[in-house]
Coordinates of C-alpha atoms in Angstrom, one line a residue:
Chain A
M1 CA 96.9 8.7 210.4
S2 CA 97.3 11.9 212.4
V3 CA 93.7 12.9 211.1
L4 CA 91.8 9.2 212.4
F5 CA 93.1 10.6 215.6
S6 CA 92.8 14.2 216.0
V7 CA 88.5 12.7 216.2
T8 CA 88.7 10.2 219.9
D9 CA 91.4 13.0 220.9
D10 CA 89.1 15.8 220.6
R11 CA 87.0 13.8 222.4
I12 CA 89.1 12.9 225.7
I13 CA 89.9 16.9 225.4
E14 CA 86.6 17.9 225.5
L15 CA 86.0 15.3 228.2
Y16 CA 88.9 17.0 229.9
N17 CA 87.1 19.8 229.7
S18 CA 83.6 19.5 231.1
G19 CA 86.1 17.8 234.7
Q20 CA 85.8 14.9 233.0
Q21 CA 89.2 14.0 234.4
E22 CA 88.5 9.8 234.6
V23 CA 86.5 9.2 231.3
A24 CA 89.4 10.8 229.5
F25 CA 91.7 9.2 230.9
N26 CA 90.3 6.1 230.2
G27 CA 89.7 7.4 226.5
I28 CA 93.8 8.1 226.3
V29 CA 94.4 4.7 228.3
D30 CA 91.8 3.2 225.9
A31 CA 93.3 4.7 222.4
Y32 CA 97.0 4.9 223.6
T33 CA 98.2 1.6 225.0
E34 CA 99.2 -0.1 222.2
R35 CA 100.7 2.5 220.5
L36 CA 102.2 3.3 222.8
Y37 CA 103.1 0.2 223.7
W38 CA 104.8 -1.1 220.5
H39 CA 106.4 2.4 220.6
V40 CA 108.4 1.9 223.9
R41 CA 109.0 -2.1 222.2
R42 CA 110.8 -1.3 219.6
F43 CA 113.4 0.2 221.9
L44 CA 113.5 -1.8 224.9
C45 CA 112.9 -5.1 223.4
S46 CA 111.9 -7.2 226.1
H47 CA 107.9 -8.2 226.8
E48 CA 108.3 -7.4 230.4
D49 CA 110.6 -3.4 230.9
T50 CA 108.3 -2.5 228.3
N51 CA 105.1 -3.5 230.5
D52 CA 107.2 -2.2 234.0
L53 CA 107.7 1.9 231.5
L54 CA 104.8 1.6 229.7
Q55 CA 103.4 1.4 233.7
D56 CA 105.5 4.2 234.8
I57 CA 104.2 6.9 231.2
F58 CA 100.5 6.2 231.6
I59 CA 100.8 7.4 235.8
K60 CA 102.9 10.4 234.4
I61 CA 100.4 11.6 231.9
W62 CA 97.6 10.7 234.5
A63 CA 99.4 13.2 237.2
A64 CA 101.1 15.9 234.1
L65 CA 97.2 15.2 232.4
P66 CA 96.2 19.2 235.0
N67 CA 98.8 20.7 233.2
F68 CA 97.8 20.2 228.7
R69 CA 96.8 23.6 227.6
G70 CA 96.4 22.3 224.4
E71 CA 98.4 24.2 222.8
A72 CA 99.8 20.5 221.5
R73 CA 98.6 17.9 219.9
L74 CA 97.0 15.5 223.0
Y75 CA 99.2 12.5 220.6
T76 CA 102.2 15.0 220.7
W77 CA 101.8 15.8 223.8
L78 CA 101.4 11.7 224.6
Y79 CA 104.1 10.2 222.4
R80 CA 106.6 13.2 223.9
I81 CA 106.1 12.1 227.7
A82 CA 106.5 8.2 226.6
T83 CA 109.5 8.7 224.0
N84 CA 111.2 11.0 227.2
E85 CA 110.6 8.2 229.7
V86 CA 112.1 5.9 227.4
L87 CA 115.1 8.0 226.5
N88 CA 115.7 8.5 230.4
H89 CA 114.8 4.5 230.4
L90 CA 118.1 4.2 227.4
R91 CA 119.9 6.3 229.4
K92 CA 120.0 3.9 232.4
Q93 CA 120.3 1.2 230.7
K94 CA 123.7 2.6 229.4
F95 CA 125.2 4.1 232.9
K96 CA 124.8 0.3 233.8
A97 CA 126.4 -0.5 230.9
L98 CA 129.5 1.3 231.7
V99 CA 129.4 -0.3 235.4
S100 CA 129.2 -4.0 233.9
L101 CA 132.3 -2.4 231.0
D102 CA 129.8 -3.9 228.7
S103 CA 127.9 -2.6 225.7
A104 CA 124.6 -0.7 225.9
S105 CA 123.2 -1.5 222.5
G106 CA 124.8 -4.9 222.7
I107 CA 122.8 -6.1 225.3
L108 CA 119.3 -4.9 223.5
E109 CA 120.8 -6.0 220.2
R110 CA 121.1 -9.8 222.9
K111 CA 117.6 -9.4 224.2
I112 CA 116.7 -10.7 220.9
D113 CA 118.3 -12.6 220.3
E114 CA 117.6 -14.5 223.6
D115 CA 113.9 -12.8 223.2
T116 CA 110.9 -15.9 223.2
S117 CA 109.1 -13.8 221.9
F118 CA 110.5 -12.7 218.5
N119 CA 108.3 -14.2 215.9
G120 CA 109.5 -11.8 213.2
D121 CA 111.7 -13.2 209.9
Q122 CA 115.5 -13.4 210.3
M123 CA 115.3 -9.3 208.3
Q124 CA 113.1 -8.3 210.7
R125 CA 115.5 -9.7 214.0
E126 CA 118.4 -7.8 211.5
L127 CA 116.8 -4.5 211.0
H128 CA 116.3 -4.4 215.3
K129 CA 118.7 -5.4 215.9
A130 CA 120.6 -2.6 213.5
I131 CA 118.2 0.1 215.2
Q132 CA 119.7 -0.6 218.6
R133 CA 123.4 0.3 217.3
L134 CA 122.1 3.5 216.0
P135 CA 122.5 6.7 218.1
E136 CA 119.3 8.0 220.6
K137 CA 118.8 10.4 218.8
Q138 CA 118.3 8.6 215.5
R139 CA 116.4 5.9 217.2
I140 CA 114.0 7.6 218.0
V141 CA 113.4 9.5 214.2
F142 CA 113.8 6.4 212.1
S143 CA 110.9 4.4 214.5
L144 CA 108.8 7.1 214.0
R145 CA 109.4 8.0 210.9
Y146 CA 109.1 4.7 209.6
F147 CA 106.8 2.3 211.2
D148 CA 105.0 5.1 212.5
E149 CA 105.0 7.2 209.9
M150 CA 104.1 9.9 211.4
K151 CA 105.0 13.5 209.8
Y152 CA 109.0 15.2 210.8
E153 CA 106.1 18.3 211.9
E154 CA 104.5 15.4 214.1
I155 CA 108.0 14.4 214.8
S156 CA 110.0 18.1 215.4
E157 CA 106.8 18.4 218.1
I158 CA 107.8 15.2 220.4
T159 CA 111.2 15.6 220.2
D160 CA 112.0 19.7 219.8
T161 CA 114.3 19.7 216.9
T162 CA 113.7 20.5 214.0
V163 CA 112.7 19.3 210.9
G164 CA 115.4 20.2 208.9
A165 CA 117.6 18.4 211.9
L166 CA 115.4 15.3 211.6
K167 CA 115.7 15.1 207.6
A168 CA 119.0 14.8 208.9
S169 CA 118.9 12.5 211.3
Y170 CA 116.6 9.9 209.8
H171 CA 118.7 9.8 206.0
H172 CA 121.6 8.8 208.3
A173 CA 119.5 6.0 210.2
Y174 CA 118.2 5.5 206.9
N175 CA 121.3 4.4 205.5
K176 CA 123.2 3.4 207.8
I177 CA 120.3 0.5 208.6
K178 CA 120.0 0.0 204.7
D179 CA 124.2 -0.7 204.4
D180 CA 123.9 -3.0 207.6
L181 CA 121.3 -5.2 206.0
Q182 CA 122.8 -5.1 202.5
K183 CA 126.0 -7.0 204.0
I184 CA 123.5 -9.8 205.2
F185 CA 120.8 -10.2 202.8
Chain B
M1 CA 121.2 -5.8 191.3
D2 CA 123.7 -4.0 191.7
N3 CA 123.4 -2.6 195.7
K4 CA 124.8 -0.3 196.1
K5 CA 120.8 1.1 193.7
R6 CA 119.1 -1.5 196.0
D7 CA 117.0 -0.3 198.8
I8 CA 115.9 -3.3 201.1
L9 CA 114.4 -1.3 204.1
A10 CA 111.2 0.0 201.3
E11 CA 111.5 -3.6 198.8
N12 CA 110.3 -5.1 201.9
S13 CA 107.1 -3.7 203.5
G14 CA 106.7 -6.2 205.5
L15 CA 110.4 -5.4 207.9
R16 CA 107.2 -2.4 209.0
S17 CA 105.0 -4.9 210.5
K18 CA 105.8 -5.8 214.6
P19 CA 107.8 -9.3 215.1
Y20 CA 107.1 -9.1 218.7
A21 CA 104.6 -11.9 220.1
V22 CA 102.9 -9.8 223.4
P23 CA 100.9 -12.4 225.9
E24 CA 97.1 -13.1 225.2
G25 CA 95.3 -10.4 226.4
Y26 CA 97.8 -8.4 227.9
F27 CA 96.3 -5.0 226.1
E28 CA 92.5 -6.0 227.7
S29 CA 94.2 -6.3 231.5
F30 CA 96.8 -3.9 230.9
K31 CA 94.4 -1.4 230.6
A32 CA 91.6 -2.7 232.7
D33 CA 94.4 -2.0 235.8
M34 CA 95.7 1.6 234.5
K35 CA 91.9 2.9 234.8
H36 CA 92.4 2.3 237.9
I37 CA 95.4 5.0 238.0
A38 CA 92.1 7.6 237.6
Q39 CA 89.9 6.3 240.2
P40 CA 89.1 8.1 243.0
Q41 CA 90.3 6.6 245.9
Q42 CA 87.9 6.9 249.0
T43 CA 90.0 6.9 252.4
P44 CA 88.5 6.0 255.8
L45 CA 89.0 8.8 258.1
L46 CA 91.6 6.1 260.3
H47 CA 94.1 6.1 257.1
R48 CA 93.7 9.8 256.5
L49 CA 94.9 10.6 260.6
V50 CA 97.2 8.4 259.9
P51 CA 100.0 11.2 258.1
Y52 CA 98.7 13.8 260.7
A53 CA 99.2 11.7 263.8
S54 CA 102.8 10.6 263.3
I55 CA 104.2 13.9 262.6
A56 CA 102.8 15.0 266.4
A57 CA 104.1 12.0 267.2
V58 CA 108.0 13.4 265.8
F59 CA 107.0 16.7 267.7
V60 CA 106.6 15.2 271.0
F61 CA 109.0 12.7 270.7
L62 CA 111.8 15.6 269.6
V63 CA 110.8 17.8 272.0
A64 CA 111.2 14.5 274.6
A65 CA 115.2 13.5 273.5
G66 CA 115.5 17.5 273.1
T67 CA 114.8 18.6 277.1
F68 CA 116.5 15.3 277.9
F69 CA 119.6 15.8 276.1
L70 CA 119.4 19.3 277.9
Q71 CA 119.9 18.2 281.4
K72 CA 122.1 15.9 280.8
F73 CA 124.6 17.0 278.7
T74 CA 124.4 20.7 280.4
P75 CA 126.9 21.4 282.3
A76 CA 127.0 22.6 285.5
E77 CA 128.2 25.9 287.7
D78 CA 130.8 24.4 288.3
F79 CA 132.6 23.5 285.1
T80 CA 135.6 25.4 283.7
Q81 CA 135.4 26.8 280.0
E82 CA 139.1 24.5 279.4
D83 CA 136.2 21.4 280.8
Y84 CA 134.1 22.3 278.5
L85 CA 136.2 22.3 275.6
V86 CA 137.9 19.3 277.0
F87 CA 134.8 17.2 276.8
S88 CA 133.5 19.0 273.2
H89 CA 136.3 17.7 271.6
S90 CA 136.6 14.4 273.7
S91 CA 132.6 13.8 272.8
M92 CA 132.2 14.8 269.2
N93 CA 135.0 14.5 267.9
V94 CA 135.5 10.9 268.3
E95 CA 132.2 10.8 267.2
Y96 CA 132.8 12.6 264.2
Y97 CA 135.4 10.6 262.8
D98 CA 134.0 7.4 263.4
T99 CA 130.8 8.5 261.1
M100 CA 133.4 9.5 258.7
D101 CA 135.2 6.0 258.2
Q102 CA 131.8 4.3 258.2
I103 CA 131.0 6.5 255.7
A104 CA 134.8 6.0 253.9
D105 CA 133.9 2.1 254.4
A106 CA 130.7 1.6 253.4
E107 CA 129.4 0.1 249.8
I108 CA 127.7 2.0 247.3
A109 CA 125.1 -0.1 245.3
A110 CA 125.7 0.1 241.9
E111 CA 122.0 1.4 241.2
D112 CA 122.9 4.3 243.4
I113 CA 125.9 5.3 241.8
I114 CA 123.5 5.2 238.2
E115 CA 120.9 7.2 240.4
Y116 CA 124.2 10.2 240.7
L117 CA 125.0 10.2 237.4
I118 CA 122.1 10.4 235.9
Y119 CA 120.9 13.6 238.1
S120 CA 124.0 15.0 237.8
G121 CA 123.1 15.7 233.8
I122 CA 126.3 13.7 233.3
T123 CA 125.6 12.2 229.7
P124 CA 127.1 8.3 229.6
E125 CA 129.0 10.3 226.2
E126 CA 131.4 12.2 228.7
I127 CA 131.9 8.8 230.6
E128 CA 133.5 6.5 227.5
I129 CA 135.6 9.5 226.5
F130 CA 137.6 8.8 229.6
K131 CA 137.2 4.6 229.2

């Protein structure tokens, strides 16, 4: 997957380094809007929340682009910005839930149940609800590994966590979700 | 089949597909909107002068207000030290306590509490311990 992306990424970096910042940013928007949208939506569930956060993410990317030194790969750098924004948003939701004496995962599970744009089957619905019940870090690792099929080394760059710790987190998350689903189906 | 040996996540590759619908044309219009961010904006001269004019106006106001305040409240020569202390106690402290009452009476919005908690570095898990 990353090999396929890297051709475009190289071109984007080339454009940026040659002083065509706007063209490079437009390249990022073209290449990453859908990928980042789905990455964010898996955590936020609602389209409206995802749309708002995605706008913030691209504004952050545009603002942070001059700081991109090419030490990390472009796509892990972009996912890192998106993931940090998602985590901040989830933290905010968690505080909101605490203030209203509700549970953040409960709110997200209800969002999935009530979402009229959810067109998956019952097993997918239960899968996405089970993901919301995972601790933050396990949720991130599971999503990047299971859905985006990223390598542990890439997830490590995004989350700043060792490969060993990521493997353990994924293993726990995978088994928890598997058990949850197998109780129902 | 033995439930423990089953792996529902591996058996059902369809689980990886996207289960949400997205409004028609959403991605195209989102991309078009985002590309405006990167366009260098040509601001008219008048708009560029607004911040400088605002700073100048604030400066003039502060100088005028300061001059007025000094003229109005500088004690006269026959104003004794004791008079001055009574004056400062009666005017300044009453204002101070009034302000404190106003702060105590003011309602704090949930959004402000959340913003404060986030920037204070405390985690939701730490709060949950005290629930």
